[in-house]
PDB file of C-alpha atoms in Angstrom:
ATOM      1  CA  MET A 912     -61.116 109.605  82.736  1.00 47.00           C
ATOM      2  CA  SER A 913     -62.082 108.361  86.229  1.00 48.00           C
ATOM      3  CA  SER A 914     -60.150 109.589  89.257  1.00 47.00           C
ATOM      4  CA  ALA A 915     -58.807 106.043  89.801  1.00 46.00           C
ATOM      5  CA  ALA A 916     -57.511 105.841  86.205  1.00 47.00           C
ATOM      6  CA  ALA A 917     -55.978 109.293  86.489  1.00 45.00           C
ATOM      7  CA  LYS A 918     -54.193 108.268  89.682  1.00 46.00           C
ATOM      8  CA  ILE A 919     -52.755 105.169  87.967  1.00 45.00           C
ATOM      9  CA  ARG A 920     -51.442 107.246  85.072  1.00 51.00           C
ATOM     10  CA  GLN A 921     -49.810 109.721  87.477  1.00 66.00           C
ATOM     11  CA  SER A 922     -47.981 106.930  89.330  1.00 91.00           C
ATOM     12  CA  ALA A 923     -46.958 104.774  86.361  1.00 95.00           C
ATOM     13  CA  VAL A 924     -45.187 104.850  82.994  1.00 96.00           C
ATOM     14  CA  VAL A 925     -45.854 102.356  80.192  1.00 97.00           C
ATOM     15  CA  VAL A 926     -42.698 101.453  78.243  1.00 97.00           C
ATOM     16  CA  LYS A 927     -43.327  99.625  74.953  1.00 97.00           C
ATOM     17  CA  ILE A 928     -40.346  97.808  73.409  1.00 97.00           C
ATOM     18  CA  GLY A 929     -40.756  95.355  70.556  1.00 97.00           C
ATOM     19  CA  GLY A 930     -44.504  95.912  70.667  1.00 95.00           C
ATOM     20  CA  VAL A 931     -44.693  94.706  74.300  1.00 96.00           C
ATOM     21  CA  PRO A 932     -46.143  97.324  76.704  1.00 97.00           C
ATOM     22  CA  ILE A 933     -44.903  97.066  80.309  1.00 97.00           C
ATOM     23  CA  ARG A 934     -46.371  99.259  83.038  1.00 97.00           C
ATOM     24  CA  LEU A 935     -43.852 100.492  85.609  1.00 97.00           C
ATOM     25  CA  ARG A 936     -45.392 101.784  88.830  1.00 97.00           C
ATOM     26  CA  CYS A 937     -43.548 103.873  91.389  1.00 96.00           C
ATOM     27  CA  ASP A 938     -44.605 106.402  94.041  1.00 94.00           C
ATOM     28  CA  ASN A 939     -41.532 108.544  93.350  1.00 95.00           C
ATOM     29  CA  ALA A 940     -42.463 111.193  90.773  1.00 94.00           C
ATOM     30  CA  PHE A 941     -38.835 112.151  90.166  1.00 94.00           C
ATOM     31  CA  PHE A 942     -37.905 108.586  89.252  1.00 95.00           C
ATOM     32  CA  LEU A 943     -40.925 108.247  86.949  1.00 95.00           C
ATOM     33  CA  LYS A 944     -39.725 111.384  85.179  1.00 95.00           C
ATOM     34  CA  GLN A 945     -36.293 109.777  84.820  1.00 94.00           C
ATOM     35  CA  ILE A 946     -37.930 106.725  83.225  1.00 95.00           C
ATOM     36  CA  GLU A 947     -39.849 108.898  80.754  1.00 95.00           C
ATOM     37  CA  GLU A 948     -36.654 110.686  79.752  1.00 95.00           C
ATOM     38  CA  ARG A 949     -34.540 107.521  79.568  1.00 95.00           C
ATOM     39  CA  TYR A 950     -37.060 105.713  77.343  1.00 96.00           C
ATOM     40  CA  ALA A 951     -38.162 108.678  75.245  1.00 95.00           C
ATOM     41  CA  GLY A 952     -39.657 107.371  72.028  1.00 96.00           C
ATOM     42  CA  TYR A 953     -40.724 104.129  73.726  1.00 97.00           C
ATOM     43  CA  VAL A 954     -43.142 105.552  76.305  1.00 97.00           C
ATOM     44  CA  SER A 955     -46.686 104.631  75.331  1.00 93.00           C
ATOM     45  CA  SER A 956     -49.488 107.185  75.471  1.00 87.00           C
ATOM     46  CA  SER A 957     -51.907 104.346  76.277  1.00 86.00           C
ATOM     47  CA  SER A 958     -52.410 103.114  79.835  1.00 84.00           C
ATOM     48  CA  ALA A 959     -52.970  99.565  78.545  1.00 89.00           C
ATOM     49  CA  ALA A 960     -50.143  97.124  79.319  1.00 91.00           C
ATOM     50  CA  GLY A 961     -49.536  93.409  79.228  1.00 91.00           C
ATOM     51  CA  PHE A 962     -47.348  93.365  82.332  1.00 95.00           C
ATOM     52  CA  ASP A 963     -47.211  95.309  85.599  1.00 96.00           C
ATOM     53  CA  PHE A 964     -44.156  95.953  87.746  1.00 97.00           C
ATOM     54  CA  GLU A 965     -44.073  97.726  91.089  1.00 97.00           C
ATOM     55  CA  ILE A 966     -40.777  99.530  91.673  1.00 97.00           C
ATOM     56  CA  GLN A 967     -39.518 100.123  95.185  1.00 96.00           C
ATOM     57  CA  LEU A 968     -36.523 102.411  95.486  1.00 95.00           C
ATOM     58  CA  ALA A 969     -33.756 101.437  97.884  1.00 89.00           C
ATOM     59  CA  PRO A 970     -31.231 103.827  99.463  1.00 80.00           C
ATOM     60  CA  PRO A 971     -28.149 104.358  97.241  1.00 70.00           C
ATOM     61  CA  ASP A 972     -25.783 102.872  99.846  1.00 68.00           C
ATOM     62  CA  THR A 973     -27.546  99.486  99.703  1.00 65.00           C
ATOM     63  CA  ALA A 974     -26.120  98.617  96.275  1.00 62.00           C
ATOM     64  CA  SER A 975     -23.407  95.952  96.140  1.00 63.00           C
ATOM     65  CA  GLY A 976     -21.439  96.059  92.910  1.00 61.00           C
ATOM     66  CA  ASP A 977     -19.728  92.769  93.761  1.00 67.00           C
ATOM     67  CA  GLN A 978     -22.798  90.551  93.395  1.00 80.00           C
ATOM     68  CA  GLU A 979     -22.996  88.884  89.997  1.00 90.00           C
ATOM     69  CA  LEU A 980     -26.213  88.571  88.037  1.00 94.00           C
ATOM     70  CA  GLU A 981     -28.433  85.580  88.838  1.00 96.00           C
ATOM     71  CA  VAL A 982     -31.609  84.656  86.939  1.00 97.00           C
ATOM     72  CA  THR A 983     -33.456  81.651  88.349  1.00 97.00           C
ATOM     73  CA  TRP A 984     -36.873  79.990  88.169  1.00 97.00           C
ATOM     74  CA  GLU A 985     -38.400  79.266  91.562  1.00 96.00           C
ATOM     75  CA  SER A 986     -41.951  78.423  92.677  1.00 95.00           C
ATOM     76  CA  GLY A 987     -43.605  79.643  89.500  1.00 96.00           C
ATOM     77  CA  ARG A 988     -41.730  82.920  89.208  1.00 97.00           C
ATOM     78  CA  TRP A 989     -38.535  84.333  87.779  1.00 98.00           C
ATOM     79  CA  LEU A 990     -36.049  85.794  90.258  1.00 98.00           C
ATOM     80  CA  MET A 991     -33.408  88.263  89.080  1.00 97.00           C
ATOM     81  CA  LYS A 992     -30.656  89.514  91.357  1.00 95.00           C
ATOM     82  CA  ARG A 993     -27.588  91.675  91.024  1.00 94.00           C
ATOM     83  CA  GLY A 994     -25.798  94.117  93.275  1.00 90.00           C
ATOM     84  CA  ASP A 995     -27.991  97.048  92.264  1.00 91.00           C
ATOM     85  CA  PHE A 996     -31.408  95.356  92.004  1.00 94.00           C
ATOM     86  CA  ARG A 997     -33.681  92.515  93.078  1.00 96.00           C
ATOM     87  CA  ALA A 998     -36.647  91.612  90.899  1.00 98.00           C
ATOM     88  CA  GLU A 999     -39.271  88.924  90.570  1.00 98.00           C
ATOM     89  CA  TRP A1000     -41.835  88.234  87.869  1.00 98.00           C
ATOM     90  CA  ASN A1001     -44.781  85.844  87.827  1.00 97.00           C
ATOM     91  CA  PRO A1002     -45.664  84.904  84.209  1.00 96.00           C
ATOM     92  CA  SER A1003     -49.067  83.591  85.305  1.00 96.00           C
ATOM     93  CA  SER A1004     -50.258  86.770  87.003  1.00 96.00           C
ATOM     94  CA  LEU A1005     -48.278  88.998  84.592  1.00 96.00           C
ATOM     95  CA  ARG A1006     -47.076  90.963  87.607  1.00 97.00           C
ATOM     96  CA  GLY A1007     -43.696  91.624  89.096  1.00 98.00           C
ATOM     97  CA  ARG A1008     -41.744  93.634  91.623  1.00 98.00           C
ATOM     98  CA  ILE A1009     -38.412  95.441  91.387  1.00 97.00           C
ATOM     99  CA  GLU A1010     -36.302  96.764  94.233  1.00 96.00           C
ATOM    100  CA  GLN A1011     -33.464  98.951  93.015  1.00 95.00           C
ATOM    101  CA  THR A1012     -31.495 102.112  93.610  1.00 88.00           C
ATOM    102  CA  ILE A1013     -32.714 105.306  91.955  1.00 88.00           C
ATOM    103  CA  ASN A1014     -30.873 104.623  88.718  1.00 84.00           C
ATOM    104  CA  PRO A1015     -32.761 104.032  85.449  1.00 82.00           C
ATOM    105  CA  PHE A1016     -29.873 101.954  84.100  1.00 87.00           C
ATOM    106  CA  SER A1017     -30.571  99.300  86.752  1.00 93.00           C
ATOM    107  CA  LEU A1018     -34.075  99.150  85.323  1.00 96.00           C
ATOM    108  CA  ASP A1019     -32.447  98.736  81.899  1.00 95.00           C
ATOM    109  CA  SER A1020     -30.966  95.437  83.019  1.00 95.00           C
ATOM    110  CA  VAL A1021     -34.262  94.140  84.374  1.00 97.00           C
ATOM    111  CA  LEU A1022     -36.061  95.015  81.143  1.00 97.00           C
ATOM    112  CA  ARG A1023     -33.388  93.337  79.022  1.00 97.00           C
ATOM    113  CA  ILE A1024     -33.665  90.145  81.066  1.00 98.00           C
ATOM    114  CA  LEU A1025     -37.457  90.211  80.921  1.00 97.00           C
ATOM    115  CA  HIS A1026     -37.491  90.668  77.148  1.00 98.00           C
ATOM    116  CA  THR A1027     -35.036  87.789  76.626  1.00 98.00           C
ATOM    117  CA  LEU A1028     -37.476  85.520  78.468  1.00 97.00           C
ATOM    118  CA  LEU A1029     -40.466  86.785  76.497  1.00 97.00           C
ATOM    119  CA  LEU A1030     -38.632  86.521  73.169  1.00 98.00           C
ATOM    120  CA  ALA A1031     -37.437  82.961  73.845  1.00 97.00           C
ATOM    121  CA  ARG A1032     -41.039  81.738  73.983  1.00 95.00           C
ATOM    122  CA  GLU A1033     -41.763  83.381  70.621  1.00 96.00           C
ATOM    123  CA  GLY A1034     -38.679  82.131  68.760  1.00 97.00           C
ATOM    124  CA  GLY A1035     -36.798  85.427  69.006  1.00 98.00           C
ATOM    125  CA  PHE A1036     -33.876  86.826  70.987  1.00 98.00           C
ATOM    126  CA  LEU A1037     -31.847  89.867  71.931  1.00 98.00           C
ATOM    127  CA  LEU A1038     -28.581  90.003  70.032  1.00 98.00           C
ATOM    128  CA  HIS A1039     -25.361  91.808  70.915  1.00 96.00           C
ATOM    129  CA  ALA A1040     -25.438  93.758  67.665  1.00 97.00           C
ATOM    130  CA  SER A1041     -26.144  97.110  66.129  1.00 97.00           C
ATOM    131  CA  SER A1042     -28.930  97.239  63.575  1.00 98.00           C
ATOM    132  CA  ALA A1043     -30.380  99.627  61.050  1.00 98.00           C
ATOM    133  CA  ILE A1044     -33.014  99.903  58.336  1.00 98.00           C
ATOM    134  CA  ARG A1045     -32.223 100.817  54.743  1.00 96.00           C
ATOM    135  CA  ASN A1046     -34.632 100.642  51.800  1.00 95.00           C
ATOM    136  CA  GLY A1047     -37.188  98.822  53.929  1.00 97.00           C
ATOM    137  CA  SER A1048     -34.827  96.049  55.104  1.00 97.00           C
ATOM    138  CA  ALA A1049     -32.998  95.616  58.394  1.00 98.00           C
ATOM    139  CA  PHE A1050     -29.265  94.897  58.628  1.00 98.00           C
ATOM    140  CA  LEU A1051     -27.677  93.460  61.794  1.00 98.00           C
ATOM    141  CA  PHE A1052     -24.000  93.934  62.668  1.00 98.00           C
ATOM    142  CA  SER A1053     -22.717  91.650  65.412  1.00 96.00           C
ATOM    143  CA  GLY A1054     -19.393  90.989  67.062  1.00 89.00           C
ATOM    144  CA  VAL A1055     -17.341  91.186  70.227  1.00 84.00           C
ATOM    145  CA  SER A1056     -16.697  94.502  71.926  1.00 85.00           C
ATOM    146  CA  GLY A1057     -14.544  96.653  69.671  1.00 87.00           C
ATOM    147  CA  ALA A1058     -15.528  94.830  66.476  1.00 90.00           C
ATOM    148  CA  GLY A1059     -17.289  97.887  65.078  1.00 93.00           C
ATOM    149  CA  LYS A1060     -20.980  97.762  66.047  1.00 95.00           C
ATOM    150  CA  THR A1061     -21.120 101.400  67.124  1.00 95.00           C
ATOM    151  CA  THR A1062     -18.810 102.387  64.256  1.00 95.00           C
ATOM    152  CA  MET A1063     -21.291 100.984  61.719  1.00 95.00           C
ATOM    153  CA  ALA A1064     -24.050 103.033  63.346  1.00 96.00           C
ATOM    154  CA  ARG A1065     -21.940 106.202  63.300  1.00 95.00           C
ATOM    155  CA  LEU A1066     -20.974 105.704  59.645  1.00 94.00           C
ATOM    156  CA  ALA A1067     -24.580 105.188  58.529  1.00 95.00           C
ATOM    157  CA  PRO A1068     -25.588 107.567  55.698  1.00 95.00           C
ATOM    158  CA  PRO A1069     -28.645 109.853  55.966  1.00 95.00           C
ATOM    159  CA  ASP A1070     -31.015 107.338  54.346  1.00 95.00           C
ATOM    160  CA  VAL A1071     -30.346 104.774  57.108  1.00 97.00           C
ATOM    161  CA  VAL A1072     -32.501 104.509  60.242  1.00 98.00           C
ATOM    162  CA  VAL A1073     -30.445 103.287  63.206  1.00 98.00           C
ATOM    163  CA  LEU A1074     -32.337 100.879  65.495  1.00 98.00           C
ATOM    164  CA  THR A1075     -29.585 100.374  68.090  1.00 97.00           C
ATOM    165  CA  ASP A1076     -25.807 100.213  68.433  1.00 96.00           C
ATOM    166  CA  GLU A1077     -25.876  97.659  71.254  1.00 94.00           C
ATOM    167  CA  ALA A1078     -28.788  95.209  71.661  1.00 96.00           C
ATOM    168  CA  SER A1079     -30.851  94.235  68.625  1.00 98.00           C
ATOM    169  CA  TYR A1080     -34.420  93.002  69.139  1.00 98.00           C
ATOM    170  CA  VAL A1081     -35.093  90.014  66.874  1.00 98.00           C
ATOM    171  CA  THR A1082     -38.615  88.633  66.490  1.00 98.00           C
ATOM    172  CA  ARG A1083     -40.129  85.924  64.340  1.00 96.00           C
ATOM    173  CA  SER A1084     -43.450  86.275  62.535  1.00 94.00           C
ATOM    174  CA  ASP A1085     -44.526  83.177  60.573  1.00 90.00           C
ATOM    175  CA  ASP A1086     -41.463  82.280  58.477  1.00 90.00           C
ATOM    176  CA  GLU A1087     -39.745  85.682  58.610  1.00 96.00           C
ATOM    177  CA  TYR A1088     -37.497  87.454  61.089  1.00 98.00           C
ATOM    178  CA  PHE A1089     -37.783  91.130  61.948  1.00 98.00           C
ATOM    179  CA  ALA A1090     -35.558  93.617  63.769  1.00 98.00           C
ATOM    180  CA  ALA A1091     -37.140  96.242  66.002  1.00 98.00           C
ATOM    181  CA  GLY A1092     -35.623  99.331  67.546  1.00 98.00           C
ATOM    182  CA  THR A1093     -34.612  99.394  71.205  1.00 97.00           C
ATOM    183  CA  PRO A1094     -33.736 102.068  73.763  1.00 97.00           C
ATOM    184  CA  PHE A1095     -30.716  99.982  74.815  1.00 96.00           C
ATOM    185  CA  PHE A1096     -27.599 101.769  73.616  1.00 94.00           C
ATOM    186  CA  GLY A1097     -23.831 101.493  73.825  1.00 92.00           C
ATOM    187  CA  GLU A1098     -21.190 104.085  73.004  1.00 93.00           C
ATOM    188  CA  LEU A1099     -23.587 105.905  70.668  1.00 93.00           C
ATOM    189  CA  ALA A1100     -25.413 107.065  73.821  1.00 92.00           C
ATOM    190  CA  ARG A1101     -28.808 107.548  72.182  1.00 93.00           C
ATOM    191  CA  VAL A1102     -31.931 105.439  71.869  1.00 96.00           C
ATOM    192  CA  GLY A1103     -32.658 103.769  68.547  1.00 97.00           C
ATOM    193  CA  ALA A1104     -35.594 104.574  66.304  1.00 98.00           C
ATOM    194  CA  ASN A1105     -38.807 102.836  67.356  1.00 98.00           C
ATOM    195  CA  GLU A1106     -39.308 101.124  63.992  1.00 98.00           C
ATOM    196  CA  ARG A1107     -39.404  97.563  62.618  1.00 97.00           C
ATOM    197  CA  ALA A1108     -38.382  95.859  59.353  1.00 98.00           C
ATOM    198  CA  PRO A1109     -37.683  92.368  57.945  1.00 98.00           C
ATOM    199  CA  ILE A1110     -34.061  91.289  58.339  1.00 98.00           C
ATOM    200  CA  GLU A1111     -32.032  91.173  55.118  1.00 97.00           C
ATOM    201  CA  GLY A1112     -28.985  89.626  56.752  1.00 97.00           C
ATOM    202  CA  LEU A1113     -26.703  89.356  59.756  1.00 98.00           C
ATOM    203  CA  TYR A1114     -23.128  90.581  59.306  1.00 97.00           C
ATOM    204  CA  LEU A1115     -20.354  89.363  61.614  1.00 96.00           C
ATOM    205  CA  LEU A1116     -17.895  92.216  61.922  1.00 95.00           C
ATOM    206  CA  ALA A1117     -14.135  92.166  61.532  1.00 91.00           C
ATOM    207  CA  LYS A1118     -11.781  95.057  60.863  1.00 87.00           C
ATOM    208  CA  GLY A1119      -9.309  94.762  57.999  1.00 88.00           C
ATOM    209  CA  PRO A1120      -7.414  96.633  55.276  1.00 90.00           C
ATOM    210  CA  GLU A1121     -10.300  96.422  52.776  1.00 90.00           C
ATOM    211  CA  ASN A1122     -14.062  96.097  52.610  1.00 92.00           C
ATOM    212  CA  LYS A1123     -15.325  92.637  51.699  1.00 94.00           C
ATOM    213  CA  ILE A1124     -18.262  90.345  52.381  1.00 96.00           C
ATOM    214  CA  GLU A1125     -17.983  86.548  52.690  1.00 96.00           C
ATOM    215  CA  PRO A1126     -20.847  84.091  53.255  1.00 95.00           C
ATOM    216  CA  ILE A1127     -20.903  81.932  56.386  1.00 95.00           C
ATOM    217  CA  ALA A1128     -23.124  78.873  56.758  1.00 91.00           C
ATOM    218  CA  GLY A1129     -23.809  75.776  58.799  1.00 93.00           C
ATOM    219  CA  ALA A1130     -22.229  75.115  62.170  1.00 95.00           C
ATOM    220  CA  GLU A1131     -19.872  78.086  61.919  1.00 95.00           C
ATOM    221  CA  ALA A1132     -22.815  80.454  61.482  1.00 96.00           C
ATOM    222  CA  VAL A1133     -24.745  78.917  64.385  1.00 96.00           C
ATOM    223  CA  ARG A1134     -21.731  79.103  66.715  1.00 96.00           C
ATOM    224  CA  ALA A1135     -21.108  82.725  65.808  1.00 95.00           C
ATOM    225  CA  LEU A1136     -24.750  83.619  66.390  1.00 96.00           C
ATOM    226  CA  LEU A1137     -24.965  81.835  69.742  1.00 97.00           C
ATOM    227  CA  ARG A1138     -21.855  83.641  70.998  1.00 95.00           C
ATOM    228  CA  ASN A1139     -23.671  86.951  70.580  1.00 96.00           C
ATOM    229  CA  ILE A1140     -27.190  86.115  71.760  1.00 97.00           C
ATOM    230  CA  LEU A1141     -27.969  87.782  75.085  1.00 97.00           C
ATOM    231  CA  PHE A1142     -29.554  85.285  77.459  1.00 96.00           C
ATOM    232  CA  PHE A1143     -29.143  85.141  81.213  1.00 96.00           C
ATOM    233  CA  ALA A1144     -31.244  82.218  82.515  1.00 96.00           C
ATOM    234  CA  ARG A1145     -30.036  78.626  82.756  1.00 94.00           C
ATOM    235  CA  GLU A1146     -33.379  76.838  82.799  1.00 96.00           C
ATOM    236  CA  PRO A1147     -32.993  73.893  80.367  1.00 96.00           C
ATOM    237  CA  ASP A1148     -36.324  74.477  78.606  1.00 96.00           C
ATOM    238  CA  PHE A1149     -35.495  78.093  77.870  1.00 97.00           C
ATOM    239  CA  VAL A1150     -31.919  77.322  76.843  1.00 97.00           C
ATOM    240  CA  GLU A1151     -33.319  74.807  74.365  1.00 98.00           C
ATOM    241  CA  MET A1152     -35.697  77.453  72.997  1.00 97.00           C
ATOM    242  CA  VAL A1153     -32.771  79.790  72.350  1.00 97.00           C
ATOM    243  CA  PHE A1154     -30.751  77.041  70.633  1.00 97.00           C
ATOM    244  CA  ASN A1155     -33.717  76.172  68.408  1.00 97.00           C
ATOM    245  CA  ALA A1156     -34.216  79.830  67.536  1.00 97.00           C
ATOM    246  CA  ALA A1157     -30.555  80.167  66.551  1.00 97.00           C
ATOM    247  CA  PHE A1158     -30.679  77.139  64.230  1.00 97.00           C
ATOM    248  CA  ASP A1159     -33.918  78.343  62.647  1.00 97.00           C
ATOM    249  CA  PHE A1160     -32.566  81.869  62.181  1.00 98.00           C
ATOM    250  CA  VAL A1161     -29.470  80.584  60.373  1.00 97.00           C
ATOM    251  CA  ASP A1162     -31.694  78.490  58.086  1.00 96.00           C
ATOM    252  CA  ARG A1163     -33.780  81.504  57.089  1.00 97.00           C
ATOM    253  CA  VAL A1164     -31.470  84.536  57.235  1.00 97.00           C
ATOM    254  CA  PRO A1165     -28.167  84.965  55.350  1.00 97.00           C
ATOM    255  CA  ILE A1166     -25.131  85.139  57.664  1.00 97.00           C
ATOM    256  CA  ARG A1167     -22.070  86.904  56.295  1.00 97.00           C
ATOM    257  CA  ARG A1168     -18.700  88.086  57.517  1.00 96.00           C
ATOM    258  CA  LEU A1169     -18.168  91.788  56.877  1.00 96.00           C
ATOM    259  CA  THR A1170     -14.531  92.881  56.954  1.00 94.00           C
ATOM    260  CA  PHE A1171     -14.291  96.651  56.742  1.00 92.00           C
ATOM    261  CA  THR A1172     -12.191  99.728  57.188  1.00 91.00           C
ATOM    262  CA  PRO A1173     -13.812 102.374  59.396  1.00 88.00           C
ATOM    263  CA  ASP A1174     -15.079 104.797  56.757  1.00 88.00           C
ATOM    264  CA  PHE A1175     -18.459 105.505  55.148  1.00 88.00           C
ATOM    265  CA  ARG A1176     -17.685 103.499  51.986  1.00 90.00           C
ATOM    266  CA  VAL A1177     -18.579 100.266  53.767  1.00 92.00           C
ATOM    267  CA  TRP A1178     -22.248 101.237  53.503  1.00 93.00           C
ATOM    268  CA  GLU A1179     -21.942 101.306  49.704  1.00 91.00           C
ATOM    269  CA  MET A1180     -21.818  97.496  49.875  1.00 90.00           C
ATOM    270  CA  LEU A1181     -25.137  97.317  51.758  1.00 87.00           C
ATOM    271  CA  ILE A1182     -28.222  98.071  49.650  1.00 69.00           C
TER     272      ILE A1182
END
């Protein structure tokens, strides 16, 4: 390895989510170590990356928790702003810049936004859902906060591989949809397995006195899916991409309502 390549590796970490490697550069070794620990299982051993981001750390007292998230397209670049970070990304040069406090969870938000933009162009999306693999197929469990996404992950039997309990990564390949693991977690407080499988179905969660599954189709299924897709930009072209992806997903993947009581027997219905 050349001295220049070695220097790059020492000042950067490549995080690969959904098969997309993103190089994160920073001159703060402590923060790079935080990134490696936060995204354990998703840090690539290769220095190759499709995108480069320079991270500049701001003093902790510069954060403003009152500023709401804004994602806008301006002069050929995406701008992302919130109280704890400022970021920009140029899709043409594949380069970007992030200014944030020394908090890896601020970086979490930037990466989520970036992946929603990348997925939209490929017919995929991030979904507010837990997901898991069983017998070679992926199951997605979506719903509002408190519906049971994390509960389904906690109740999963030993033969189930949990991909996430918070933000499911949905991609399209030809005529099939796949779910991939993510390091984005909720109450489970652990990263999902870095694996991928074709989606068997999406289950809309509801708690009730008994376990039952009911099919959902048509407009009701599309509305339910759109309510849970994570997307932060308002650019009309990208909004249209997300709408088209939702309609196509519902045409190709079974959507069902899963009413369940919070015990392990619910998984007996999912094979």
